[in-house]
Amino acid sequence: MIVSIASGKGGTGKTLVATSLAFSLQDTEEVQLLDCDVEEPNDHLFLKPSITNKEAVCIPVPKVDASKCTYCGECARVCAYKAIAVLAKHVMVFDQLCHGCGACSYLCPEHAIYEEGREVGVVESGYAGKIEFVQGKLTVGESMATPVIRKVKERINRHKTVIVDVSPGTSCPVVESIKDTDFCLLVTEPTPFGLNDLILAVETTIELGIPRGIIINRSGMGMDIIEDYCRQQRIPVLLNIPLDIEVARLYSGGVTLAQGMPRWKSEFYKVFAKIKELAGERDSCPQR
Amino acid sequence: MKEIVVLSGKGGTGKTSIVGSLAALADNKALADCDVDAADLYLILQPTDRQEHEFCSGQTAHIDESLCTQCGLCQEQCRFDAIKCFKVVPTSCEGCGFCVRICPAAAISMKDNMAGHWFISDTKYGPLVHARLGIAQENSGKLVALVRQKAKELAEEHGLSYIISDGPPGIGCPVISSLSGASLALLVTEPTISGIHDLERVLGVCCHFNVPALVCINKYDVNEDNSKQIESYCMKQGVEVPVRIPYDEAVTEAMIHGVPVVEYCHNGISHQLEALWQTISKYLSR
């Protein structure tokens, strides 16, 4: 079972839910937690794993063998990302634009292009108690998060209960993180921003055909808009976490909910039981 | 003309609420919502008279089944695992076109993606450029660049002094696209260990792209020890922290009413936001 935790809007409590779920399930399940928010990975701040393994994430970028190159310009023509420019006697490669598709090296008529790995991030792993922990970290200044996410997801062990923490938003990094997961838990808050972004996140899960459920964080902020929306769309609300200054204080100091307030462990356990039930059912939300 | 982009690293620290208030406080400005994945600024600024445009960007491969001989070469060569069972998985395809060029049966072609929409709207605070990325679409960085370009054109055309941009969370492609070449980054953080960790990374991106930064601690009283830690970290980095904003339920209430905080209430938090804008405008006139 692979459960992804996403939200659309940032700061709604994905990290809180991912770490609390992992913390709560570790006594009864074999848990693997993957932090796929590679731009700003935070789960480690709460679970404090001992990192025992680090592996660089590289994307292959072209290098030109000047002794073979005839400056025909084919590599620049086939590059969809404009990452290569061929001048009279010089080939310029813009590494930051390269997606590493390999078209240039394969199609070079002179076999003058070889590839070298360029490091764009790192995958770190270890254990936090019984929880197997894996996180990706995009190098500061790099723009492409998806190759790092792909590397993190290669570590998925399907025999375990896998929790995937996802970045905010709805574009490529989110799609890369939640695709091929069995269930997507969407964490939101009862505000107009929360609802606006939840709708986008729900549409993303529909597009990818992933069953979904909602956790409302900071509930009791004064609006029922999330419940109303979920009722209309027939999306199950799996948990309400009330607005509580104590929860916020614990969180601010790096203590996740289920750890700081152990009574929540059973609540997260119930959430997981519901997820198992729902992931087995057919997609319950009407297709667009 | 000066361009201020509001970033945070961590999501949910209060970027959009702060931009909403700066919109009400600054004169002579255009506004841009560069969080094209999850654009929320319009919920506060209540735009009217929208001009809507399509945003086409990137391509996706399509396999013509009637021509495909199922040789498997495309599947074998695709670095993005975007071809499965001789069909393209659109959400995995990065549009490189490699498969099109190597298909021996010429069965693959590229089709343009309709990747989203962008808008120019009027608000009572000035013109707003915003966008909506299509669901599960790529190229948010390019859409951000387009939003900034249009805001710049508007500002130049109307002789405006500022562009205030609401940036996306994170440090990757759309953040870099919102930041590069801006006059100032306002980094909104919160006194949580995640807030601090993420601030350090986004500040690193600002340094990398040579954009000066100011830091604003939002909800500073949720954990005052952490707030002090942020201030001493920023001092070491040579970054000013001119303003601390207290936690106030008025922020959520203002959002629910769809108005900027400074127009919703006139207590301490509004004074802090006014001080923030004064610091920014002074900083930019240095």
XYZ file of N, CA and C in Angstrom, chain A residues 55-279:
675
model
N 23.163 9.227 -1.769
C 23.458 8.904 -3.158
C 23.162 10.140 -4.005
N 24.115 10.539 -4.815
C 23.913 11.729 -5.652
C 22.897 11.430 -6.740
N 22.079 12.435 -7.074
C 21.163 12.310 -8.206
C 21.764 13.112 -9.355
N 22.030 12.416 -10.446
C 22.656 13.090 -11.572
C 21.750 13.005 -12.785
N 21.735 14.063 -13.585
C 21.086 13.909 -14.878
C 22.169 13.944 -15.946
N 22.023 13.062 -16.956
C 23.054 12.994 -17.974
C 22.996 14.222 -18.875
N 24.109 14.930 -18.983
C 24.153 16.097 -19.877
C 25.217 15.839 -20.953
N 25.016 16.426 -22.127
C 25.930 16.125 -23.231
C 27.295 16.805 -23.103
N 28.310 16.092 -23.527
C 29.661 16.636 -23.670
C 30.066 16.355 -25.122
N 30.739 17.313 -25.715
C 31.065 17.161 -27.127
C 32.550 16.846 -27.290
N 32.833 15.797 -28.048
C 34.215 15.438 -28.361
C 34.636 16.270 -29.578
N 35.432 17.297 -29.313
C 35.779 18.260 -30.368
C 36.530 17.605 -31.531
N 37.213 16.484 -31.236
C 37.971 15.841 -32.314
C 37.054 15.159 -33.332
N 35.809 14.854 -32.916
C 34.900 14.187 -33.843
C 33.837 15.130 -34.416
N 33.571 16.227 -33.716
C 32.452 17.106 -34.078
C 32.718 17.838 -35.400
N 31.707 17.842 -36.267
C 31.842 18.560 -37.546
C 31.016 19.851 -37.535
N 30.413 20.172 -36.387
C 29.599 21.392 -36.221
C 28.430 21.427 -37.203
N 27.864 20.238 -37.447
C 26.741 20.166 -38.399
C 25.467 20.771 -37.808
N 25.367 20.809 -36.479
C 24.212 21.455 -35.854
C 23.019 20.544 -35.611
N 23.157 19.250 -35.910
C 22.028 18.326 -35.709
C 21.604 18.270 -34.234
N 22.575 18.274 -33.325
C 22.256 18.183 -31.887
C 21.380 19.356 -31.454
N 21.706 20.554 -31.937
C 20.919 21.731 -31.559
C 19.511 21.627 -32.145
N 19.403 21.063 -33.366
C 18.080 20.942 -33.995
C 17.184 19.960 -33.244
N 17.771 18.871 -32.734
C 16.925 17.862 -32.089
C 16.615 18.203 -30.631
N 17.303 19.180 -30.073
C 17.077 19.491 -28.656
C 15.809 20.330 -28.488
N 14.827 19.765 -27.778
C 13.550 20.462 -27.594
C 13.662 21.562 -26.542
N 14.747 21.581 -25.804
C 14.842 22.515 -24.680
C 15.807 23.666 -24.956
N 16.297 23.740 -26.206
C 17.256 24.775 -26.598
C 18.469 24.795 -25.665
N 18.925 23.605 -25.303
C 20.050 23.511 -24.374
C 21.386 23.439 -25.108
N 21.340 23.375 -26.441
C 22.591 23.312 -27.221
C 22.557 24.383 -28.307
N 23.670 25.108 -28.437
C 23.811 26.054 -29.543
C 25.118 25.712 -30.257
N 25.063 25.589 -31.585
C 26.268 25.249 -32.345
C 26.730 26.476 -33.126
N 27.953 26.902 -32.829
C 28.541 28.035 -33.553
C 29.504 27.475 -34.606
N 30.208 28.370 -35.306
C 31.076 27.918 -36.398
C 32.079 26.848 -35.930
N 32.753 27.108 -34.831
C 33.756 26.133 -34.359
C 33.596 25.857 -32.860
N 32.369 25.945 -32.392
C 32.177 25.760 -30.956
C 30.738 25.295 -30.678
N 30.610 24.360 -29.749
C 29.278 23.924 -29.322
C 29.072 24.361 -27.879
N 27.999 25.106 -27.657
C 27.700 25.533 -26.290
C 26.580 24.676 -25.724
N 26.796 24.149 -24.520
C 25.761 23.348 -23.862
C 25.317 24.095 -22.605
N 24.003 24.335 -22.512
C 23.460 24.999 -21.324
C 22.900 23.916 -20.401
N 23.752 23.482 -19.483
C 23.396 22.344 -18.626
C 22.077 22.528 -17.887
N 21.824 23.775 -17.453
C 20.618 24.023 -16.642
C 19.326 23.786 -17.419
N 19.413 23.861 -18.747
C 18.197 23.680 -19.557
C 17.996 22.221 -19.958
N 19.051 21.418 -19.826
C 19.023 20.033 -20.327
C 18.158 19.157 -19.428
N 17.249 18.385 -20.049
C 16.417 17.447 -19.291
C 17.038 16.040 -19.290
N 18.123 15.875 -20.027
C 18.771 14.559 -20.058
C 18.019 13.531 -20.877
N 17.370 13.947 -21.961
C 16.558 13.000 -22.747
C 17.427 12.064 -23.575
N 18.648 12.506 -23.919
C 19.567 11.643 -24.658
C 19.443 11.716 -26.165
N 18.547 12.564 -26.676
C 18.343 12.629 -28.130
C 19.623 13.055 -28.853
N 20.333 14.048 -28.323
C 21.513 14.585 -29.031
C 22.601 13.541 -29.203
N 22.883 12.787 -28.131
C 23.987 11.838 -28.235
C 23.605 10.677 -29.162
N 22.355 10.261 -29.091
C 21.898 9.139 -29.924
C 21.883 9.529 -31.395
N 21.488 10.776 -31.670
C 21.262 11.182 -33.060
C 22.469 11.871 -33.707
N 23.530 12.097 -32.946
C 24.711 12.748 -33.539
C 25.294 11.854 -34.627
N 25.367 12.344 -35.874
C 25.836 11.472 -36.966
C 27.309 11.091 -36.821
N 28.049 11.872 -36.042
C 29.489 11.591 -35.893
C 29.808 10.843 -34.598
N 28.787 10.514 -33.827
C 28.984 9.918 -32.496
C 29.962 10.747 -31.666
N 29.813 12.050 -31.778
C 30.751 12.956 -31.108
C 30.255 13.386 -29.734
N 29.047 12.951 -29.362
C 28.512 13.387 -28.065
C 28.458 12.212 -27.088
N 29.028 12.422 -25.936
C 28.876 11.454 -24.851
C 28.206 12.183 -23.696
N 27.797 11.433 -22.694
C 27.061 12.064 -21.593
C 27.830 11.934 -20.285
N 27.692 12.962 -19.487
C 28.281 12.931 -18.153
C 27.202 13.328 -17.158
N 27.245 12.714 -15.985
C 26.237 13.037 -14.980
C 26.492 14.410 -14.368
N 25.434 15.180 -14.211
C 25.542 16.460 -13.506
C 24.682 16.350 -12.254
N 25.282 16.627 -11.108
C 24.540 16.422 -9.860
C 23.516 17.535 -9.657
N 22.258 17.139 -9.437
C 21.219 18.145 -9.184
C 20.591 17.970 -7.802
N 20.999 16.913 -7.118
C 20.428 16.703 -5.787
C 20.981 15.438 -5.181
N 20.386 15.036 -4.066
C 20.882 13.862 -3.356
C 19.693 13.107 -2.753
N 19.824 11.790 -2.681
C 18.832 10.979 -1.972
C 19.499 10.437 -0.721
N 18.884 10.693 0.429
C 19.443 10.246 1.701
C 18.496 9.241 2.338
N 19.074 8.230 2.997
C 18.185 7.260 3.631
C 18.775 6.752 4.933
N 17.904 6.183 5.728
C 18.299 5.654 7.022
C 17.059 5.205 7.775
N 17.159 5.155 9.075
C 16.020 4.733 9.885
C 15.726 5.753 10.987
N 14.432 5.910 11.260
C 14.004 6.669 12.422
C 13.208 5.682 13.265
N 13.818 5.132 14.283
C 13.175 4.048 15.022
C 12.971 2.886 14.076
N 11.710 2.447 13.959
C 11.433 1.328 13.050
C 11.082 1.806 11.653
N 10.983 3.131 11.492
C 10.548 3.675 10.193
C 11.717 3.767 9.230
N 11.576 3.142 8.070
C 12.594 3.306 7.039
C 12.366 4.666 6.393
N 13.409 5.484 6.351
C 13.261 6.871 5.936
C 14.083 7.148 4.681
N 13.445 7.795 3.699
C 14.163 8.195 2.483
C 13.744 9.624 2.150
N 14.711 10.490 1.847
C 14.337 11.846 1.423
C 15.194 12.288 0.247
N 14.604 13.123 -0.593
C 15.353 13.731 -1.689
C 15.609 15.183 -1.360
N 16.769 15.692 -1.797
C 17.084 17.109 -1.582
C 17.588 17.702 -2.885
N 16.829 18.622 -3.421
C 17.265 19.340 -4.612
C 18.386 20.294 -4.208
N 19.438 20.362 -5.008
C 20.528 21.293 -4.723
C 20.022 22.731 -4.877
N 20.393 23.602 -3.933
C 19.962 25.001 -3.989
C 20.484 25.644 -5.276
N 19.587 26.281 -6.012
C 19.960 26.916 -7.275
C 19.584 26.072 -8.490
N 19.279 24.780 -8.252
C 18.825 23.911 -9.349
C 17.314 24.040 -9.497
N 16.819 23.833 -10.728
C 15.394 24.046 -10.928
C 14.601 22.751 -11.101
N 15.230 21.671 -11.529
C 14.436 20.479 -11.872
C 14.309 19.497 -10.721
N 13.117 19.475 -10.146
C 12.873 18.630 -8.982
C 12.538 17.194 -9.377
N 11.935 17.009 -10.561
C 11.407 15.668 -10.888
C 12.475 14.570 -10.952
N 13.686 14.819 -11.466
C 14.670 13.718 -11.457
C 14.998 13.261 -10.037
N 14.976 14.188 -9.083
C 15.272 13.824 -7.695
C 14.112 12.999 -7.127
N 12.887 13.430 -7.448
C 11.712 12.697 -6.968
C 11.703 11.269 -7.532
N 12.030 11.157 -8.826
C 12.063 9.836 -9.463
C 13.027 8.904 -8.729
N 14.176 9.444 -8.353
C 15.187 8.636 -7.646
C 14.687 8.211 -6.269
N 13.990 9.114 -5.593
C 13.444 8.755 -4.273
C 12.442 7.620 -4.440
N 11.598 7.742 -5.467
C 10.546 6.737 -5.642
C 11.077 5.379 -6.111
N 12.277 5.363 -6.651
C 12.886 4.064 -6.999
C 13.113 3.221 -5.751
N 13.148 3.871 -4.596
C 13.403 3.145 -3.345
C 12.138 2.516 -2.753
N 10.999 2.729 -3.392
C 9.749 2.196 -2.841
C 9.842 0.682 -2.661
N 9.485 0.243 -1.464
C 9.415 -1.186 -1.177
C 7.940 -1.547 -1.022
N 7.398 -2.192 -2.055
C 5.955 -2.462 -2.098
C 5.476 -3.402 -0.991
N 6.398 -4.090 -0.356
C 5.985 -4.992 0.727
C 5.721 -4.224 2.015
N 6.091 -2.951 2.018
C 5.885 -2.162 3.224
C 4.683 -1.218 3.050
N 4.302 -0.579 4.146
C 3.334 0.503 4.064
C 4.118 1.764 3.760
N 3.895 2.306 2.552
C 4.734 3.401 2.084
C 3.963 4.724 2.171
N 4.562 5.706 2.816
C 3.948 7.032 2.929
C 4.807 8.002 2.122
N 4.174 8.700 1.180
C 4.910 9.619 0.309
C 4.472 11.051 0.619
N 5.380 11.858 1.144
C 5.070 13.268 1.431
C 5.383 14.073 0.169
N 4.428 14.915 -0.234
C 4.480 15.568 -1.544
C 4.650 17.075 -1.351
N 5.207 17.753 -2.360
C 5.345 19.209 -2.277
C 3.987 19.880 -2.516
N 3.837 21.158 -2.149
C 2.584 21.845 -2.473
C 2.466 22.096 -3.975
N 1.273 22.515 -4.417
C 1.075 22.829 -5.835
C 0.340 21.719 -6.562
N 0.357 21.804 -7.899
C -0.344 20.800 -8.715
C 0.446 20.457 -9.979
N 1.671 20.983 -10.126
C 2.367 20.762 -11.396
C 3.334 19.582 -11.324
N 4.350 19.579 -12.182
C 5.162 18.369 -12.383
C 5.651 17.666 -11.114
N 6.207 18.381 -10.124
C 6.696 17.631 -8.960
C 5.581 16.885 -8.232
N 4.393 17.482 -8.206
C 3.267 16.838 -7.516
C 2.819 15.608 -8.302
N 2.703 15.768 -9.617
C 2.279 14.645 -10.465
C 3.278 13.496 -10.339
N 4.574 13.828 -10.407
C 5.611 12.799 -10.303
C 5.520 12.066 -8.962
N 5.208 12.805 -7.907
C 5.173 12.195 -6.572
C 3.940 11.330 -6.344
N 2.780 11.781 -6.834
C 1.562 11.022 -6.474
C 1.199 9.944 -7.490
N 1.773 10.001 -8.697
C 1.366 8.975 -9.663
C 1.846 7.601 -9.197
N 1.092 6.607 -9.541
C 1.369 5.219 -9.133
C 1.264 4.996 -7.623
N 0.649 5.923 -6.895
C 0.363 5.610 -5.489
C -1.071 5.075 -5.426
N -1.377 4.326 -4.361
C -2.679 3.650 -4.297
C -3.777 4.540 -3.740
N -3.370 5.586 -3.017
C -4.355 6.466 -2.388
C -3.692 7.807 -2.147
N -4.457 8.873 -2.316
C -3.903 10.196 -2.037
C -4.710 10.859 -0.930
N -4.011 11.186 0.132
C -4.612 11.861 1.273
C -4.371 13.349 1.067
N -5.457 14.126 0.979
C -5.316 15.564 0.730
C -5.560 16.317 2.031
N -4.581 17.116 2.420
C -4.671 17.847 3.682
C -5.035 19.295 3.354
N -6.076 19.802 4.011
C -6.502 21.167 3.712
C -6.870 21.894 4.994
N -7.217 23.163 4.850
C -7.681 23.943 5.996
C -8.950 24.686 5.575
N -9.845 24.948 6.538
C -11.149 25.520 6.186
C -11.092 27.025 5.946
N -10.357 27.435 4.919
C -10.283 28.843 4.519
C -10.540 28.906 3.021
N -10.837 30.093 2.496
C -11.033 30.210 1.038
C -9.801 29.757 0.255
N -8.599 30.058 0.738
C -7.388 29.596 0.046
C -7.313 28.070 0.079
N -7.614 27.529 1.258
C -7.569 26.072 1.416
C -8.495 25.386 0.429
N -9.726 25.887 0.311
C -10.711 25.278 -0.588
C -10.302 25.442 -2.050
N -9.898 26.657 -2.413
C -9.501 26.930 -3.800
C -8.435 25.937 -4.264
N -7.436 25.728 -3.414
C -6.317 24.877 -3.799
C -6.665 23.395 -3.648
N -7.571 23.085 -2.720
C -8.014 21.695 -2.579
C -8.700 21.228 -3.861
N -9.538 22.101 -4.436
C -10.255 21.733 -5.658
C -9.257 21.377 -6.768
N -8.192 22.166 -6.871
C -7.165 21.878 -7.875
C -6.474 20.539 -7.594
N -6.213 20.299 -6.311
C -5.531 19.054 -5.947
C -6.435 17.849 -6.223
N -7.739 18.007 -5.936
C -8.693 16.923 -6.211
C -8.708 16.631 -7.706
N -8.743 17.694 -8.524
C -8.753 17.491 -9.973
C -7.495 16.758 -10.443
N -6.372 17.069 -9.807
C -5.134 16.375 -10.173
C -5.245 14.878 -9.872
N -5.801 14.541 -8.728
C -5.930 13.108 -8.398
C -6.924 12.420 -9.333
N -7.961 13.156 -9.754
C -8.925 12.585 -10.702
C -8.227 12.306 -12.030
N -7.454 13.304 -12.485
C -6.701 13.171 -13.735
C -5.817 11.919 -13.703
N -5.242 11.633 -12.549
C -4.323 10.503 -12.431
C -5.034 9.216 -11.993
N -6.350 9.325 -11.734
C -7.122 8.140 -11.360
C -6.736 7.560 -10.005
N -6.417 8.417 -9.068
C -6.019 7.941 -7.737
C -7.145 8.210 -6.738
N -7.582 7.189 -5.997
C -8.621 7.411 -4.982
C -8.119 8.397 -3.932
N -9.066 9.116 -3.328
C -8.651 10.210 -2.463
C -9.536 10.344 -1.227
N -8.973 10.973 -0.212
C -9.723 11.301 0.997
C -9.116 12.572 1.562
N -9.882 13.206 2.459
C -9.478 14.528 2.939
C -9.190 14.502 4.441
N -8.175 15.225 4.840
C -7.989 15.553 6.259
C -8.113 17.065 6.396
N -9.001 17.506 7.287
C -9.158 18.945 7.516
C -8.341 19.324 8.741
N -7.321 20.143 8.511
C -6.473 20.595 9.603
C -6.964 21.971 10.075
N -6.712 22.283 11.317
C -7.158 23.552 11.920
C -8.666 23.729 11.737
N -9.405 22.656 11.914
C -10.853 22.784 11.744
C -11.404 23.594 12.909
N -12.549 24.213 12.666
C -13.111 25.110 13.671
C -12.614 26.525 13.486
N -11.993 26.815 12.319
C -11.567 28.195 12.048
C -12.760 29.052 11.671
N -13.915 28.460 11.603
C -15.111 29.272 11.394
C -15.861 29.011 10.114
N -15.393 28.089 9.280
C -16.093 27.865 8.014
C -16.328 26.372 7.776
N -17.477 26.052 7.188
C -17.786 24.665 6.847
C -17.595 24.409 5.362
N -16.868 25.309 4.682
C -16.808 25.213 3.220
C -16.192 23.903 2.734
N -15.265 23.361 3.495
C -14.622 22.112 3.054
C -15.623 20.950 3.168
N -16.295 20.874 4.317
C -17.300 19.814 4.486
C -18.356 19.889 3.382
N -18.815 21.112 3.082
C -19.850 21.269 2.053
C -19.352 20.758 0.704
N -18.128 21.153 0.380
C -17.540 20.740 -0.896
C -17.396 19.208 -0.948
N -16.887 18.638 0.145
C -16.661 17.187 0.168
C -17.979 16.423 0.046
N -19.023 16.959 0.674
C -20.337 16.321 0.596
C -20.829 16.330 -0.845
N -20.738 17.515 -1.467
C -21.181 17.642 -2.866
C -20.431 16.688 -3.784
N -19.120 16.616 -3.588
C -18.276 15.818 -4.481
C -18.170 14.360 -4.025
N -18.795 14.060 -2.907
C -18.732 12.726 -2.318
C -17.284 12.257 -2.106
N -16.527 13.129 -1.488
C -15.160 12.763 -1.115
C -15.138 12.576 0.398
N -14.656 11.432 0.864
C -14.700 11.191 2.314
C -13.736 12.077 3.102
N -14.233 12.613 4.208
C -13.378 13.340 5.152
C -12.930 12.321 6.199
N -11.636 12.069 6.271
C -11.144 10.983 7.115
C -10.762 11.433 8.518
N -10.489 12.731 8.667
C -10.077 13.206 9.991
C -10.202 14.719 10.061
N -10.576 15.208 11.250
C -10.530 16.637 11.539
C -9.487 16.849 12.634
N -8.548 17.730 12.382
C -7.597 18.105 13.439
C -7.946 19.535 13.840
N -8.384 19.741 15.086
C -8.877 21.075 15.455
C -7.758 22.119 15.527
N -8.160 23.369 15.338
C -7.232 24.494 15.521
C -6.890 24.536 17.002
N -5.618 24.332 17.324
C -5.222 24.204 18.718
C -3.815 24.773 18.840
N -3.665 25.781 19.660
C -2.377 26.453 19.791
C -1.311 25.478 20.294
N -1.739 24.475 21.083
C -0.788 23.495 21.606
C -0.195 22.647 20.465
N -1.046 22.280 19.498
C -0.568 21.524 18.331
C 0.469 22.368 17.576
N 0.145 23.667 17.416
C 1.039 24.567 16.683
C 2.364 24.732 17.424
N 2.309 24.833 18.761
C 3.543 24.994 19.549
C 4.432 23.769 19.425
N 3.809 22.582 19.588
C 4.578 21.346 19.465
C 5.240 21.288 18.091
N 4.442 21.577 17.071
C 4.925 21.511 15.695
C 6.087 22.480 15.488
N 5.950 23.676 16.033
C 6.982 24.697 15.820
C 8.327 24.240 16.378
N 8.274 23.385 17.406
C 9.512 22.898 18.009
C 9.978 21.565 17.450
N 9.278 21.036 16.449
C 9.734 19.806 15.811
C 9.142 18.538 16.402
N 7.986 18.662 17.060
C 7.327 17.469 17.606
C 6.014 17.271 16.858
N 5.892 16.112 16.213
C 4.674 15.885 15.439
C 3.519 15.473 16.352
N 2.326 15.655 15.846
C 1.108 15.497 16.650
C 1.030 14.162 17.395
N 1.204 13.065 16.665
C 1.020 11.744 17.280
C 2.087 11.447 18.329
N 3.198 12.154 18.238
C 4.258 11.955 19.222
C 4.007 12.819 20.457
N 3.637 14.074 20.218
C 3.428 15.011 21.319
C 2.131 14.769 22.072
N 1.124 14.256 21.364
C -0.167 13.960 21.988
C -0.542 12.535 21.604
N -0.072 11.556 22.369
C -0.177 10.151 21.955
C -1.612 9.666 21.696
N -2.610 10.371 22.258
C -3.986 9.916 22.000
C -4.311 9.979 20.506
N -3.577 10.788 19.747
C -3.843 10.895 18.315
C -3.385 9.668 17.528
N -2.534 8.847 18.165
C -2.056 7.662 17.445
C -3.217 6.806 16.963
N -4.210 6.604 17.848
C -5.328 5.738 17.458
C -6.154 6.394 16.352
N -6.213 7.736 16.353
C -6.944 8.438 15.293
C -6.275 8.189 13.933
N -4.948 8.278 13.911
C -4.242 8.050 12.649
C -4.339 6.582 12.231
N -4.397 5.710 13.237
C -4.565 4.303 12.906
C -5.907 4.072 12.214
N -6.931 4.766 12.733
C -8.269 4.648 12.116
C -8.255 5.193 10.693
N -7.548 6.314 10.505
C -7.433 6.890 9.162
C -6.847 5.856 8.206
N -5.803 5.156 8.679
C -5.149 4.174 7.815
C -6.110 3.023 7.488
N -6.902 2.605 8.475
C -7.872 1.527 8.231
C -8.875 1.961 7.153
N -9.315 3.229 7.231
C -10.267 3.729 6.224
C -9.606 3.797 4.848
N -8.340 4.207 4.829
C -7.630 4.299 3.545
C -7.587 2.924 2.886
N -7.286 1.898 3.671
C -7.197 0.540 3.113
C -8.526 0.137 2.475
N -9.612 0.503 3.193
C -10.953 0.198 2.690
C -11.207 0.923 1.369
N -10.918 2.234 1.367
C -11.231 3.073 0.211
C -10.354 2.754 -0.998
N -9.092 2.415 -0.745
C -8.183 2.129 -1.856
C -8.620 0.870 -2.583
